[in-house]
PDB file of C-alpha atoms in Angstrom:
ATOM      1  CA  UNK I   1      14.891 -53.520 -14.537  1.00  0.00           C
ATOM      2  CA  UNK I   2      12.357 -54.493 -17.205  1.00  0.00           C
ATOM      3  CA  UNK I   3       8.972 -52.936 -17.795  1.00  0.00           C
ATOM      4  CA  UNK I   4       5.599 -54.597 -17.238  1.00  0.00           C
ATOM      5  CA  UNK I   5       3.351 -54.000 -20.246  1.00  0.00           C
ATOM      6  CA  UNK I   6      -0.323 -53.301 -19.721  1.00  0.00           C
ATOM      7  CA  UNK I   7      -2.566 -56.350 -19.704  1.00  0.00           C
ATOM      8  CA  UNK I   8      -2.748 -57.739 -23.278  1.00  0.00           C
ATOM      9  CA  UNK I   9      -6.226 -57.931 -24.757  1.00  0.00           C
ATOM     10  CA  UNK I  10      -5.624 -61.473 -25.995  1.00  0.00           C
ATOM     11  CA  UNK I  11      -2.929 -63.083 -23.832  1.00  0.00           C
ATOM     12  CA  UNK I  12      -1.583 -65.983 -25.854  1.00  0.00           C
ATOM     13  CA  UNK I  13      -0.657 -68.260 -22.960  1.00  0.00           C
ATOM     14  CA  UNK I  14      -4.001 -67.898 -21.160  1.00  0.00           C
ATOM     15  CA  UNK I  15      -5.986 -68.455 -24.357  1.00  0.00           C
ATOM     16  CA  UNK I  16      -3.818 -71.400 -25.364  1.00  0.00           C
ATOM     17  CA  UNK I  17      -4.230 -73.019 -21.951  1.00  0.00           C
ATOM     18  CA  UNK I  18      -7.997 -72.546 -22.089  1.00  0.00           C
ATOM     19  CA  UNK I  19      -8.086 -74.343 -25.445  1.00  0.00           C
ATOM     20  CA  UNK I  20      -5.632 -77.148 -24.617  1.00  0.00           C
ATOM     21  CA  UNK I  21      -6.730 -78.146 -21.118  1.00  0.00           C
ATOM     22  CA  UNK I  22     -10.176 -79.464 -22.207  1.00  0.00           C
ATOM     23  CA  UNK I  23      -8.343 -81.805 -24.584  1.00  0.00           C
ATOM     24  CA  UNK I  24      -6.437 -83.506 -21.755  1.00  0.00           C
ATOM     25  CA  UNK I  25      -8.913 -83.414 -18.882  1.00  0.00           C
ATOM     26  CA  UNK I  26     -12.284 -82.368 -17.505  1.00  0.00           C
ATOM     27  CA  UNK I  27     -11.777 -79.133 -15.590  1.00  0.00           C
ATOM     28  CA  UNK I  28     -14.230 -77.881 -12.990  1.00  0.00           C
ATOM     29  CA  UNK I  29     -13.936 -74.768 -10.835  1.00  0.00           C
ATOM     30  CA  UNK I  30     -15.371 -73.692  -7.493  1.00  0.00           C
ATOM     31  CA  UNK I  31     -14.811 -70.567  -5.417  1.00  0.00           C
ATOM     32  CA  UNK I  32     -15.638 -69.303  -1.940  1.00  0.00           C
ATOM     33  CA  UNK I  33     -16.483 -65.898  -3.419  1.00  0.00           C
ATOM     34  CA  UNK I  34     -18.239 -65.131  -6.695  1.00  0.00           C
ATOM     35  CA  UNK I  35     -15.672 -62.548  -7.849  1.00  0.00           C
ATOM     36  CA  UNK I  36     -11.907 -62.317  -7.756  1.00  0.00           C
ATOM     37  CA  UNK I  37     -10.438 -59.093  -6.371  1.00  0.00           C
ATOM     38  CA  UNK I  38      -9.512 -56.781  -9.281  1.00  0.00           C
ATOM     39  CA  UNK I  39      -5.820 -57.259  -8.444  1.00  0.00           C
ATOM     40  CA  UNK I  40      -3.832 -59.364  -6.017  1.00  0.00           C
ATOM     41  CA  UNK I  41      -1.349 -62.172  -5.516  1.00  0.00           C
ATOM     42  CA  UNK I  42      -2.705 -65.527  -6.662  1.00  0.00           C
ATOM     43  CA  UNK I  43      -0.863 -68.241  -4.717  1.00  0.00           C
ATOM     44  CA  UNK I  44      -1.308 -71.764  -6.083  1.00  0.00           C
ATOM     45  CA  UNK I  45       0.003 -75.187  -5.105  1.00  0.00           C
ATOM     46  CA  UNK I  46       2.471 -76.771  -7.531  1.00  0.00           C
ATOM     47  CA  UNK I  47       2.318 -80.525  -8.137  1.00  0.00           C
ATOM     48  CA  UNK I  48       2.982 -81.202 -11.823  1.00  0.00           C
ATOM     49  CA  UNK I  49       4.330 -79.730 -15.041  1.00  0.00           C
ATOM     50  CA  UNK I  50       0.699 -79.705 -16.177  1.00  0.00           C
ATOM     51  CA  UNK I  51      -0.749 -77.547 -13.431  1.00  0.00           C
ATOM     52  CA  UNK I  52       0.381 -74.103 -14.687  1.00  0.00           C
ATOM     53  CA  UNK I  53      -1.733 -74.634 -17.817  1.00  0.00           C
ATOM     54  CA  UNK I  54      -4.655 -75.855 -15.703  1.00  0.00           C
ATOM     55  CA  UNK I  55      -4.434 -72.843 -13.388  1.00  0.00           C
ATOM     56  CA  UNK I  56      -4.162 -70.413 -16.315  1.00  0.00           C
ATOM     57  CA  UNK I  57      -7.148 -72.007 -18.042  1.00  0.00           C
ATOM     58  CA  UNK I  58      -9.273 -71.767 -14.895  1.00  0.00           C
ATOM     59  CA  UNK I  59      -8.241 -68.175 -14.200  1.00  0.00           C
ATOM     60  CA  UNK I  60      -8.958 -67.239 -17.821  1.00  0.00           C
ATOM     61  CA  UNK I  61     -12.515 -68.507 -17.335  1.00  0.00           C
ATOM     62  CA  UNK I  62     -12.753 -66.421 -14.155  1.00  0.00           C
ATOM     63  CA  UNK I  63     -11.640 -63.307 -16.025  1.00  0.00           C
ATOM     64  CA  UNK I  64      -8.043 -63.110 -14.741  1.00  0.00           C
ATOM     65  CA  UNK I  65      -4.961 -62.934 -16.979  1.00  0.00           C
ATOM     66  CA  UNK I  66      -2.167 -62.940 -14.405  1.00  0.00           C
ATOM     67  CA  UNK I  67       1.470 -61.999 -14.655  1.00  0.00           C
ATOM     68  CA  UNK I  68       3.322 -65.243 -13.887  1.00  0.00           C
ATOM     69  CA  UNK I  69       6.417 -65.423 -11.680  1.00  0.00           C
ATOM     70  CA  UNK I  70       8.356 -68.461 -12.896  1.00  0.00           C
ATOM     71  CA  UNK I  71      11.847 -69.904 -12.942  1.00  0.00           C
ATOM     72  CA  UNK I  72      14.077 -67.990 -15.348  1.00  0.00           C
ATOM     73  CA  UNK I  73      15.047 -71.171 -17.208  1.00  0.00           C
ATOM     74  CA  UNK I  74      11.669 -71.182 -18.961  1.00  0.00           C
ATOM     75  CA  UNK I  75      12.682 -68.031 -20.848  1.00  0.00           C
ATOM     76  CA  UNK I  76      15.298 -70.161 -22.671  1.00  0.00           C
ATOM     77  CA  UNK I  77      12.668 -72.534 -24.055  1.00  0.00           C
ATOM     78  CA  UNK I  78      11.978 -71.741 -27.745  1.00  0.00           C
ATOM     79  CA  UNK I  79       8.579 -70.137 -28.412  1.00  0.00           C
ATOM     80  CA  UNK I  80       7.566 -70.366 -24.750  1.00  0.00           C
ATOM     81  CA  UNK I  81      10.317 -67.970 -23.701  1.00  0.00           C
ATOM     82  CA  UNK I  82       9.317 -65.515 -26.423  1.00  0.00           C
ATOM     83  CA  UNK I  83       5.669 -65.610 -25.312  1.00  0.00           C
ATOM     84  CA  UNK I  84       6.639 -65.148 -21.658  1.00  0.00           C
ATOM     85  CA  UNK I  85       8.770 -62.120 -22.506  1.00  0.00           C
ATOM     86  CA  UNK I  86       6.221 -60.559 -24.867  1.00  0.00           C
ATOM     87  CA  UNK I  87       3.404 -60.772 -22.301  1.00  0.00           C
ATOM     88  CA  UNK I  88       5.506 -59.347 -19.481  1.00  0.00           C
ATOM     89  CA  UNK I  89       5.777 -62.388 -17.220  1.00  0.00           C
ATOM     90  CA  UNK I  90       8.496 -62.264 -14.581  1.00  0.00           C
ATOM     91  CA  UNK I  91      11.597 -64.510 -14.548  1.00  0.00           C
ATOM     92  CA  UNK I  92      12.833 -65.515 -11.104  1.00  0.00           C
ATOM     93  CA  UNK I  93      16.642 -65.858 -11.011  1.00  0.00           C
ATOM     94  CA  UNK I  94      17.176 -67.816  -7.798  1.00  0.00           C
ATOM     95  CA  UNK I  95      20.632 -67.612  -6.263  1.00  0.00           C
ATOM     96  CA  UNK I  96      21.537 -64.784  -8.641  1.00  0.00           C
ATOM     97  CA  UNK I  97      22.187 -61.038  -8.109  1.00  0.00           C
ATOM     98  CA  UNK I  98      19.128 -60.394 -10.297  1.00  0.00           C
ATOM     99  CA  UNK I  99      16.815 -62.257  -7.890  1.00  0.00           C
ATOM    100  CA  UNK I 100      15.469 -59.114  -6.113  1.00  0.00           C
ATOM    101  CA  UNK I 101      14.297 -57.714  -9.452  1.00  0.00           C
ATOM    102  CA  UNK I 102      11.451 -60.240  -9.518  1.00  0.00           C
ATOM    103  CA  UNK I 103       9.829 -58.727  -6.416  1.00  0.00           C
ATOM    104  CA  UNK I 104      10.317 -55.208  -7.813  1.00  0.00           C
ATOM    105  CA  UNK I 105       8.625 -56.163 -11.102  1.00  0.00           C
ATOM    106  CA  UNK I 106       5.814 -57.957  -9.293  1.00  0.00           C
ATOM    107  CA  UNK I 107       5.215 -54.849  -7.172  1.00  0.00           C
ATOM    108  CA  UNK I 108       5.012 -52.722 -10.315  1.00  0.00           C
ATOM    109  CA  UNK I 109       2.481 -55.110 -11.887  1.00  0.00           C
ATOM    110  CA  UNK I 110       0.312 -55.021  -8.766  1.00  0.00           C
ATOM    111  CA  UNK I 111       0.450 -51.220  -8.754  1.00  0.00           C
ATOM    112  CA  UNK I 112      -0.820 -51.321 -12.340  1.00  0.00           C
ATOM    113  CA  UNK I 113      -3.848 -53.337 -11.214  1.00  0.00           C
ATOM    114  CA  UNK I 114      -2.649 -56.721 -12.445  1.00  0.00           C
ATOM    115  CA  UNK I 115      -2.878 -60.141 -10.827  1.00  0.00           C
ATOM    116  CA  UNK I 116       0.367 -61.948 -10.004  1.00  0.00           C
ATOM    117  CA  UNK I 117       0.517 -65.764 -10.086  1.00  0.00           C
ATOM    118  CA  UNK I 118       3.154 -67.184  -7.766  1.00  0.00           C
ATOM    119  CA  UNK I 119       4.157 -70.724  -6.811  1.00  0.00           C
ATOM    120  CA  UNK I 120       5.494 -70.166  -3.314  1.00  0.00           C
ATOM    121  CA  UNK I 121       6.803 -73.734  -2.989  1.00  0.00           C
ATOM    122  CA  UNK I 122       9.465 -72.797  -5.532  1.00  0.00           C
ATOM    123  CA  UNK I 123       9.473 -76.151  -7.303  1.00  0.00           C
ATOM    124  CA  UNK I 124       7.812 -79.498  -7.867  1.00  0.00           C
ATOM    125  CA  UNK I 125       7.502 -82.265  -5.255  1.00  0.00           C
ATOM    126  CA  UNK I 126       9.998 -85.105  -5.505  1.00  0.00           C
ATOM    127  CA  UNK I 127       7.431 -87.887  -5.863  1.00  0.00           C
ATOM    128  CA  UNK I 128       7.020 -90.591  -8.491  1.00  0.00           C
ATOM    129  CA  UNK I 129       3.357 -91.525  -8.059  1.00  0.00           C
ATOM    130  CA  UNK I 130       0.253 -89.665  -9.231  1.00  0.00           C
ATOM    131  CA  UNK I 131      -1.344 -89.217  -5.807  1.00  0.00           C
ATOM    132  CA  UNK I 132      -2.293 -85.905  -4.223  1.00  0.00           C
ATOM    133  CA  UNK I 133      -0.329 -84.366  -1.373  1.00  0.00           C
ATOM    134  CA  UNK I 134      -0.529 -81.130   0.577  1.00  0.00           C
ATOM    135  CA  UNK I 135       1.610 -78.163  -0.498  1.00  0.00           C
ATOM    136  CA  UNK I 136       5.206 -78.246   0.665  1.00  0.00           C
ATOM    137  CA  UNK I 137       7.167 -75.568   2.493  1.00  0.00           C
ATOM    138  CA  UNK I 138       6.636 -72.038   1.163  1.00  0.00           C
ATOM    139  CA  UNK I 139       9.471 -69.646   0.403  1.00  0.00           C
ATOM    140  CA  UNK I 140       9.267 -66.186   1.957  1.00  0.00           C
ATOM    141  CA  UNK I 141       9.021 -64.194  -1.288  1.00  0.00           C
ATOM    142  CA  UNK I 142       5.208 -64.372  -1.260  1.00  0.00           C
ATOM    143  CA  UNK I 143       4.949 -62.856   2.214  1.00  0.00           C
ATOM    144  CA  UNK I 144       7.526 -60.183   1.378  1.00  0.00           C
ATOM    145  CA  UNK I 145       5.635 -59.163  -1.750  1.00  0.00           C
ATOM    146  CA  UNK I 146       2.295 -59.054   0.088  1.00  0.00           C
ATOM    147  CA  UNK I 147       3.779 -57.028   2.954  1.00  0.00           C
ATOM    148  CA  UNK I 148       5.498 -54.555   0.637  1.00  0.00           C
ATOM    149  CA  UNK I 149       2.429 -53.921  -1.510  1.00  0.00           C
ATOM    150  CA  UNK I 150      -0.478 -54.528   0.871  1.00  0.00           C
ATOM    151  CA  UNK I 151      -2.015 -56.691  -1.863  1.00  0.00           C
ATOM    152  CA  UNK I 152      -4.441 -59.463  -0.903  1.00  0.00           C
ATOM    153  CA  UNK I 153      -3.341 -63.055  -1.297  1.00  0.00           C
ATOM    154  CA  UNK I 154      -5.821 -65.177  -3.252  1.00  0.00           C
ATOM    155  CA  UNK I 155      -5.293 -68.848  -2.321  1.00  0.00           C
ATOM    156  CA  UNK I 156      -5.793 -71.346  -5.130  1.00  0.00           C
ATOM    157  CA  UNK I 157      -5.760 -75.108  -4.800  1.00  0.00           C
ATOM    158  CA  UNK I 158      -5.741 -77.462  -7.754  1.00  0.00           C
ATOM    159  CA  UNK I 159      -5.981 -81.244  -7.829  1.00  0.00           C
ATOM    160  CA  UNK I 160      -5.754 -83.771 -10.633  1.00  0.00           C
ATOM    161  CA  UNK I 161      -2.793 -82.368 -12.546  1.00  0.00           C
ATOM    162  CA  UNK I 162      -0.632 -85.331 -11.529  1.00  0.00           C
ATOM    163  CA  UNK I 163      -3.105 -87.557 -13.373  1.00  0.00           C
ATOM    164  CA  UNK I 164      -1.947 -85.785 -16.539  1.00  0.00           C
ATOM    165  CA  UNK I 165       1.820 -85.725 -15.922  1.00  0.00           C
ATOM    166  CA  UNK I 166       3.861 -87.053 -13.009  1.00  0.00           C
ATOM    167  CA  UNK I 167       6.792 -89.313 -12.279  1.00  0.00           C
ATOM    168  CA  UNK I 168       9.808 -89.933 -14.498  1.00  0.00           C
ATOM    169  CA  UNK I 169      10.330 -88.216 -17.839  1.00  0.00           C
ATOM    170  CA  UNK I 170       9.056 -91.296 -19.683  1.00  0.00           C
ATOM    171  CA  UNK I 171       5.968 -91.526 -17.465  1.00  0.00           C
ATOM    172  CA  UNK I 172       5.247 -87.849 -17.991  1.00  0.00           C
ATOM    173  CA  UNK I 173       5.430 -88.209 -21.767  1.00  0.00           C
ATOM    174  CA  UNK I 174       3.222 -91.296 -21.605  1.00  0.00           C
ATOM    175  CA  UNK I 175       0.745 -89.504 -19.337  1.00  0.00           C
ATOM    176  CA  UNK I 176       0.527 -86.528 -21.654  1.00  0.00           C
ATOM    177  CA  UNK I 177       0.096 -88.771 -24.703  1.00  0.00           C
ATOM    178  CA  UNK I 178      -2.728 -90.787 -23.141  1.00  0.00           C
ATOM    179  CA  UNK I 179      -4.488 -87.938 -21.329  1.00  0.00           C
ATOM    180  CA  UNK I 180      -6.722 -87.071 -24.337  1.00  0.00           C
ATOM    181  CA  UNK I 181      -8.064 -90.641 -24.178  1.00  0.00           C
ATOM    182  CA  UNK I 182      -8.322 -90.838 -20.389  1.00  0.00           C
ATOM    183  CA  UNK I 183      -9.451 -87.220 -19.862  1.00  0.00           C
ATOM    184  CA  UNK I 184      -8.883 -87.270 -16.087  1.00  0.00           C
ATOM    185  CA  UNK I 185     -10.955 -85.042 -13.839  1.00  0.00           C
ATOM    186  CA  UNK I 186      -9.258 -81.807 -12.779  1.00  0.00           C
ATOM    187  CA  UNK I 187     -10.504 -79.347 -10.201  1.00  0.00           C
ATOM    188  CA  UNK I 188      -9.468 -75.867  -9.078  1.00  0.00           C
ATOM    189  CA  UNK I 189     -10.789 -74.085  -6.008  1.00  0.00           C
ATOM    190  CA  UNK I 190     -10.343 -70.391  -5.188  1.00  0.00           C
ATOM    191  CA  UNK I 191     -10.358 -69.539  -1.491  1.00  0.00           C
ATOM    192  CA  UNK I 192     -11.234 -66.250   0.157  1.00  0.00           C
ATOM    193  CA  UNK I 193      -8.629 -63.472  -0.207  1.00  0.00           C
ATOM    194  CA  UNK I 194      -6.595 -62.691   2.892  1.00  0.00           C
ATOM    195  CA  UNK I 195      -4.168 -60.033   4.081  1.00  0.00           C
ATOM    196  CA  UNK I 196      -0.997 -61.474   5.545  1.00  0.00           C
ATOM    197  CA  UNK I 197       0.201 -60.348   8.951  1.00  0.00           C
ATOM    198  CA  UNK I 198       3.809 -59.264   8.316  1.00  0.00           C
ATOM    199  CA  UNK I 199       6.465 -60.747   6.046  1.00  0.00           C
ATOM    200  CA  UNK I 200       8.087 -63.390   8.195  1.00  0.00           C
ATOM    201  CA  UNK I 201       7.664 -67.043   9.044  1.00  0.00           C
ATOM    202  CA  UNK I 202       4.195 -66.611  10.576  1.00  0.00           C
ATOM    203  CA  UNK I 203       2.849 -64.823   7.491  1.00  0.00           C
ATOM    204  CA  UNK I 204       4.385 -67.456   5.225  1.00  0.00           C
ATOM    205  CA  UNK I 205       2.715 -70.192   7.287  1.00  0.00           C
ATOM    206  CA  UNK I 206      -0.589 -68.285   7.118  1.00  0.00           C
ATOM    207  CA  UNK I 207      -0.415 -68.262   3.300  1.00  0.00           C
ATOM    208  CA  UNK I 208       0.487 -71.938   3.146  1.00  0.00           C
ATOM    209  CA  UNK I 209      -2.435 -72.824   5.421  1.00  0.00           C
ATOM    210  CA  UNK I 210      -4.864 -70.966   3.129  1.00  0.00           C
ATOM    211  CA  UNK I 211      -3.522 -72.623  -0.036  1.00  0.00           C
ATOM    212  CA  UNK I 212      -3.622 -76.014   1.709  1.00  0.00           C
ATOM    213  CA  UNK I 213      -7.285 -75.463   2.597  1.00  0.00           C
ATOM    214  CA  UNK I 214      -8.062 -74.593  -1.033  1.00  0.00           C
ATOM    215  CA  UNK I 215      -6.167 -77.686  -2.206  1.00  0.00           C
ATOM    216  CA  UNK I 216      -8.105 -79.901   0.240  1.00  0.00           C
ATOM    217  CA  UNK I 217     -11.363 -78.588  -1.199  1.00  0.00           C
ATOM    218  CA  UNK I 218     -10.161 -79.310  -4.742  1.00  0.00           C
ATOM    219  CA  UNK I 219      -8.955 -82.805  -3.856  1.00  0.00           C
ATOM    220  CA  UNK I 220     -12.200 -83.584  -2.048  1.00  0.00           C
ATOM    221  CA  UNK I 221     -14.145 -82.565  -5.160  1.00  0.00           C
ATOM    222  CA  UNK I 222     -12.264 -85.308  -7.011  1.00  0.00           C
ATOM    223  CA  UNK I 223     -12.805 -87.840  -4.251  1.00  0.00           C
ATOM    224  CA  UNK I 224      -9.099 -87.866  -3.375  1.00  0.00           C
ATOM    225  CA  UNK I 225      -8.020 -88.615   0.189  1.00  0.00           C
ATOM    226  CA  UNK I 226      -6.300 -85.692   1.880  1.00  0.00           C
ATOM    227  CA  UNK I 227      -3.704 -85.712   4.616  1.00  0.00           C
ATOM    228  CA  UNK I 228      -2.524 -83.013   6.956  1.00  0.00           C
ATOM    229  CA  UNK I 229       0.324 -80.808   5.748  1.00  0.00           C
ATOM    230  CA  UNK I 230       3.721 -81.482   7.258  1.00  0.00           C
TER     231      UNK I 230
END
């Protein structure tokens, strides 16, 4: 099992996101509470390859430099993988004997007073357009981690990332290339922290409902129509 380093004074990924995001869009932030809990599990909706940078940029402005739980394949990307490893982010090896280690490392980070950023949907939606949609089905790892640690879940909803990148590989490249000219509006909303009731299906649904509510607030801020979650 790897070690979680203490929070870096100048986390490269958070600082980089906070510098790059204003170049591709106009980010605004709202929150139901003025202050984030000093530690906890930040659960965000996942809609685009662009939204991790948007979420990191917003959290950096709110004073949080979270440990990210992300698919292990990102650690093989040159430069990015090195930065992820150096800052102590957590690779998730799905369908692999090493998979349980991710929860163990996340627990250790929470015990050290860190924030954990998790995408409980476990992947991106299979959609080609740039429209908003409610979060998909959540995996149970979020509820298990919250139950094991007693940490609060901080629901985060973001909208607008699909205006930066979405669709096919060519459309995503085109969207990223034109975003500095278009500068689409982006919004992130932080909901009230909650304690999940157990680690099963009901707790997972409770977390999804809270993230969906935060996403609806973010989408409404952009004037996007919202639909009920499936």
